[in-house]
């Protein structure tokens, strides 16, 4: 039997969060070397569905296929169907990516605006930043450089959004999950911010680190049992954070009318009894 390893508490918890923040800051400061010289990531600007060019990365549709409702096989079709009433006015956000190929995969004009939040705009070493910005502007896309664990990032995001809520949130960071602290409380604070940002009727697709698999399962069961009809949620368990061939660990959350204002979480006592997954 595997040894029970709990998530950190107290001083250890703080240390883990600080170390992860430091690692992310280091990556941001040396992004050019990390990305170009060390080829840190093989998925940089992945397509929504279908295979892109070699080196573009696994499509989002393949990663999230097991959280779609039964009989739905297309991520694009699912999103455009549930957001049908928002067509032409919808707003989408990708956390942890540059989002261009992702949002280009939707029906042209479906999203009025899209924003992608990333530690660094990986495209800027291949094309001039001014050219990129001009190209993004034409299709109402914006890349915001910032850390998803830094509250200042959300100030800039809300400013760009004119404090409007969004219809789609998607995060599939793969190897980028290395900058997510293995600390449930910090992660739940960010999920709360995303849930709050999501409009009623909106949907989020979120990849979670494999180490949280047991927590993910317990949390989804709680929501299914206690919030039926107001939050629709589905999850899938992966084996590796950056596996290009099988679905990752992830959940889909559809915020329905009369959904609670706060995203419900497991209480801290329950969390201490749930082991890390290995
Ligand atoms: C492997 S790439 C995936 C990019 C894109 N989502 C895709 O699937 O093609 C990892 C991404 O996560 C981003 N990332 C990692 N940690 C982050 C953080 N703390 N805040 C914002 N972005 C982060 C990196 O900047 C990078 O864009």
XYZ file of C-alpha atoms and ligand atoms in Angstrom:
305
model
C 0.000 0.000 0.000
C 1.273 3.523 -0.788
C 2.370 5.665 2.155
C -0.160 8.366 3.094
C 1.321 11.736 2.177
C -0.789 14.722 3.165
C -0.727 18.201 1.628
C 1.465 20.633 3.580
C 0.136 22.748 6.411
C 1.503 25.620 8.546
C 5.066 26.781 7.840
C 5.665 24.160 5.174
C 2.592 25.357 3.280
C 3.923 28.929 3.204
C 7.358 27.757 2.080
C 5.946 25.793 -0.838
C 3.913 28.751 -2.050
C 6.938 31.087 -1.780
C 9.222 28.655 -3.623
C 6.736 28.261 -6.469
C 6.313 32.025 -6.811
C 10.126 32.402 -6.959
C 10.378 29.740 -9.669
C 7.697 31.492 -11.746
C 9.429 34.881 -11.343
C 12.716 33.338 -12.426
C 11.053 31.800 -15.470
C 9.451 35.133 -16.406
C 12.779 36.991 -16.039
C 14.703 34.500 -18.141
C 11.860 33.470 -20.433
C 13.788 34.039 -23.653
C 16.566 31.636 -22.624
C 14.110 29.146 -21.138
C 11.855 29.080 -24.172
C 14.245 29.478 -27.098
C 17.502 27.936 -25.860
C 16.165 25.260 -23.527
C 12.980 24.662 -25.555
C 11.162 24.597 -22.244
C 7.729 24.028 -23.749
C 6.657 22.057 -26.776
C 3.063 23.288 -26.512
C 3.042 27.039 -26.887
C -0.012 28.168 -28.818
C -2.048 25.007 -29.359
C -5.116 24.770 -31.600
C -8.674 24.321 -30.304
C -9.274 21.111 -32.213
C -7.608 18.960 -34.817
C -3.928 18.595 -35.378
C -1.982 21.745 -35.945
C 1.445 21.976 -37.492
C 4.226 19.910 -35.935
C 5.410 21.578 -32.751
C 2.196 23.543 -32.165
C 1.051 21.276 -29.374
C -1.783 18.929 -28.605
C -5.212 20.397 -29.351
C -7.429 21.430 -26.421
C -10.240 19.174 -27.656
C -8.141 16.040 -27.104
C -7.172 17.117 -23.593
C -10.732 17.759 -22.425
C -12.635 15.058 -24.326
C -13.597 13.032 -21.233
C -15.235 15.947 -19.399
C -17.656 16.724 -22.207
C -21.251 15.587 -21.705
C -22.028 12.088 -23.015
C -22.408 11.893 -26.793
C -20.667 15.273 -27.295
C -17.445 14.750 -29.196
C -16.454 18.293 -30.095
C -15.188 20.870 -27.605
C -15.927 23.641 -30.092
C -19.461 22.433 -30.738
C -20.192 22.061 -27.025
C -18.953 25.565 -26.165
C -20.707 27.268 -29.079
C -23.947 25.405 -28.317
C -24.174 26.256 -24.625
C -23.092 29.850 -25.292
C -25.367 30.197 -28.342
C -27.273 33.177 -26.870
C -23.973 35.017 -26.383
C -22.822 34.558 -29.983
C -21.093 37.724 -31.177
C -20.910 39.113 -27.624
C -19.105 36.282 -25.852
C -15.846 36.897 -24.002
C -13.250 34.157 -23.516
C -10.138 33.942 -21.356
C -7.283 31.478 -21.513
C -5.136 31.288 -18.394
C -1.611 29.974 -19.025
C -1.144 30.432 -22.741
C -1.178 32.946 -25.588
C -4.551 31.757 -26.878
C -4.325 32.837 -30.495
C -4.798 29.472 -32.206
C -7.249 28.455 -29.497
C -9.630 31.360 -30.161
C -9.008 31.255 -33.921
C -10.541 27.764 -33.842
C -14.028 29.102 -32.996
C -16.500 30.325 -35.593
C -15.246 33.762 -36.683
C -16.961 36.504 -34.667
C -18.393 34.125 -32.061
C -16.201 35.734 -29.405
C -16.340 39.525 -29.322
C -13.174 39.544 -27.256
C -10.556 37.068 -26.099
C -7.760 37.473 -23.608
C -4.865 35.170 -22.804
C -2.871 35.429 -19.591
C 0.664 34.010 -19.674
C 3.918 34.489 -17.798
C 5.512 35.502 -21.098
C 4.311 36.057 -24.645
C 6.262 33.229 -26.248
C 5.662 34.553 -29.748
C 7.676 37.706 -29.210
C 11.033 36.134 -30.043
C 9.829 35.123 -33.470
C 7.885 38.231 -34.450
C 8.159 41.830 -33.326
C 5.899 42.669 -30.379
C 4.372 45.629 -32.227
C 3.446 43.342 -35.146
C 1.943 40.791 -32.792
C -0.101 43.395 -30.961
C -1.427 44.796 -34.233
C -2.371 41.311 -35.405
C -4.067 40.496 -32.084
C -5.925 43.828 -32.075
C -7.482 43.105 -35.484
C -9.101 39.965 -34.130
C -9.981 41.521 -30.723
C -7.453 39.348 -28.936
C -5.157 40.491 -26.159
C -2.201 38.769 -24.534
C -1.657 39.875 -20.972
C 1.684 39.002 -19.397
C 1.187 38.122 -15.745
C 1.229 35.393 -13.134
C -2.134 33.756 -12.444
C -1.172 33.578 -8.749
C -0.550 37.315 -8.539
C -3.620 39.399 -7.628
C -2.255 42.338 -9.659
C -2.803 40.244 -12.803
C -6.546 40.255 -12.081
C -6.552 44.047 -11.627
C -5.122 44.429 -15.160
C -7.500 41.794 -16.504
C -10.563 43.462 -14.982
C -9.437 46.809 -16.320
C -9.211 45.358 -19.821
C -12.609 43.690 -19.371
C -14.214 46.906 -18.032
C -15.133 44.706 -15.065
C -17.395 42.575 -17.272
C -17.797 38.870 -16.594
C -16.690 36.275 -19.114
C -18.389 33.331 -20.807
C -15.499 30.926 -21.196
C -12.453 30.256 -19.052
C -9.968 27.678 -20.221
C -6.670 26.616 -18.705
C -4.514 23.799 -20.028
C -0.953 24.540 -18.965
C 0.567 21.046 -19.305
C 4.204 21.354 -18.284
C 3.386 24.907 -17.095
C 1.671 23.356 -14.050
C 5.182 23.213 -12.564
C 4.423 26.769 -11.339
C 1.261 25.745 -9.502
C 1.990 25.217 -5.792
C 1.059 21.746 -4.524
C -0.998 23.494 -1.906
C -4.798 23.245 -2.112
C -5.666 26.477 -0.282
C -3.733 28.710 -2.715
C -5.190 26.899 -5.701
C -8.740 27.183 -4.349
C -8.311 30.972 -3.944
C -7.499 31.266 -7.658
C -10.370 28.978 -8.639
C -12.669 31.234 -6.595
C -11.448 34.257 -8.579
C -12.105 32.445 -11.859
C -15.552 31.297 -10.725
C -16.407 34.844 -9.747
C -15.234 36.108 -13.139
C -17.482 33.615 -14.939
C -20.907 34.835 -16.022
C -23.983 32.799 -15.115
C -24.388 30.344 -18.019
C -20.631 30.363 -18.605
C -18.325 27.389 -18.575
C -14.779 26.703 -17.443
C -12.379 23.955 -18.452
C -9.477 23.638 -16.053
C -6.510 21.266 -16.088
C -5.429 20.368 -12.559
C -2.077 18.897 -11.479
C -2.193 15.105 -11.184
C -1.027 15.355 -7.553
C -4.519 16.763 -6.735
C -6.388 13.778 -8.265
C -7.831 12.512 -4.956
C -8.942 15.996 -3.937
C -10.430 16.628 -7.362
C -12.531 13.497 -7.112
C -13.796 14.246 -3.577
C -14.560 17.865 -4.478
C -16.492 16.964 -7.636
C -18.536 14.365 -5.734
C -19.413 17.016 -3.128
C -20.579 19.478 -5.784
C -22.557 16.824 -7.637
C -24.304 15.802 -4.406
C -24.955 19.232 -2.942
C -25.329 21.575 -5.940
C -27.210 19.525 -8.502
C -29.086 21.725 -10.972
C -27.106 24.881 -10.182
C -23.557 23.754 -10.931
C -22.881 21.108 -13.550
C -19.490 19.548 -13.072
C -17.534 16.664 -14.595
C -13.971 15.540 -14.101
C -11.354 13.242 -15.569
C -8.203 11.839 -14.002
C -4.938 11.834 -15.917
C -1.629 10.185 -15.123
C 0.815 12.913 -16.129
C 0.531 16.705 -16.380
C 2.150 16.914 -19.801
C 1.048 13.749 -21.523
C 0.436 14.410 -25.186
C -1.516 11.226 -25.816
C -4.051 10.747 -23.039
C -6.465 13.160 -21.377
C -5.064 15.167 -18.487
C -6.589 15.637 -15.027
C -9.240 18.281 -15.458
C -12.767 19.439 -14.738
C -15.541 21.188 -16.622
C -17.787 23.476 -14.586
C -20.957 24.960 -16.075
C -22.354 27.780 -13.932
C -26.125 27.470 -14.161
C -28.848 29.944 -13.111
C -29.035 30.284 -9.301
C -25.477 28.968 -8.881
C -24.042 29.977 -5.487
C -22.006 33.203 -5.371
C -19.061 31.420 -3.811
C -17.521 28.302 -5.278
C -18.021 25.528 -2.703
C -14.858 23.736 -1.524
C -14.045 20.843 0.777
C -13.554 21.977 4.374
C -9.971 22.074 5.650
C -10.438 19.087 7.978
C -11.522 16.917 5.044
C -8.566 18.148 2.979
C -6.071 17.031 5.645
C -7.477 13.484 5.412
C -7.025 13.253 1.633
C -3.595 12.099 0.447
C -1.580 13.454 -2.436
C -1.872 11.283 -5.512
C 1.266 9.808 -6.987
C 3.217 24.249 -21.994
S 2.693 25.911 -22.205
C 0.984 25.657 -22.651
C 0.457 26.806 -23.478
C -0.974 26.643 -23.976
N -1.912 26.573 -22.890
C -1.114 25.450 -24.872
O -1.748 24.483 -24.467
O -0.568 25.508 -25.979
C 2.602 26.458 -20.515
C 2.090 27.854 -20.370
O 1.770 28.086 -19.003
C 2.108 29.427 -18.712
N 2.228 29.543 -17.271
C 2.847 28.703 -16.412
N 2.705 29.144 -15.147
C 1.995 30.287 -15.215
C 1.558 31.214 -14.259
N 1.820 31.029 -12.975
N 0.870 32.294 -14.681
C 0.601 32.483 -15.995
N 0.987 31.627 -16.954
C 1.683 30.552 -16.577
C 3.390 29.654 -19.475
O 3.647 31.030 -19.664
C 3.063 28.931 -20.773
O 2.379 29.808 -21.638
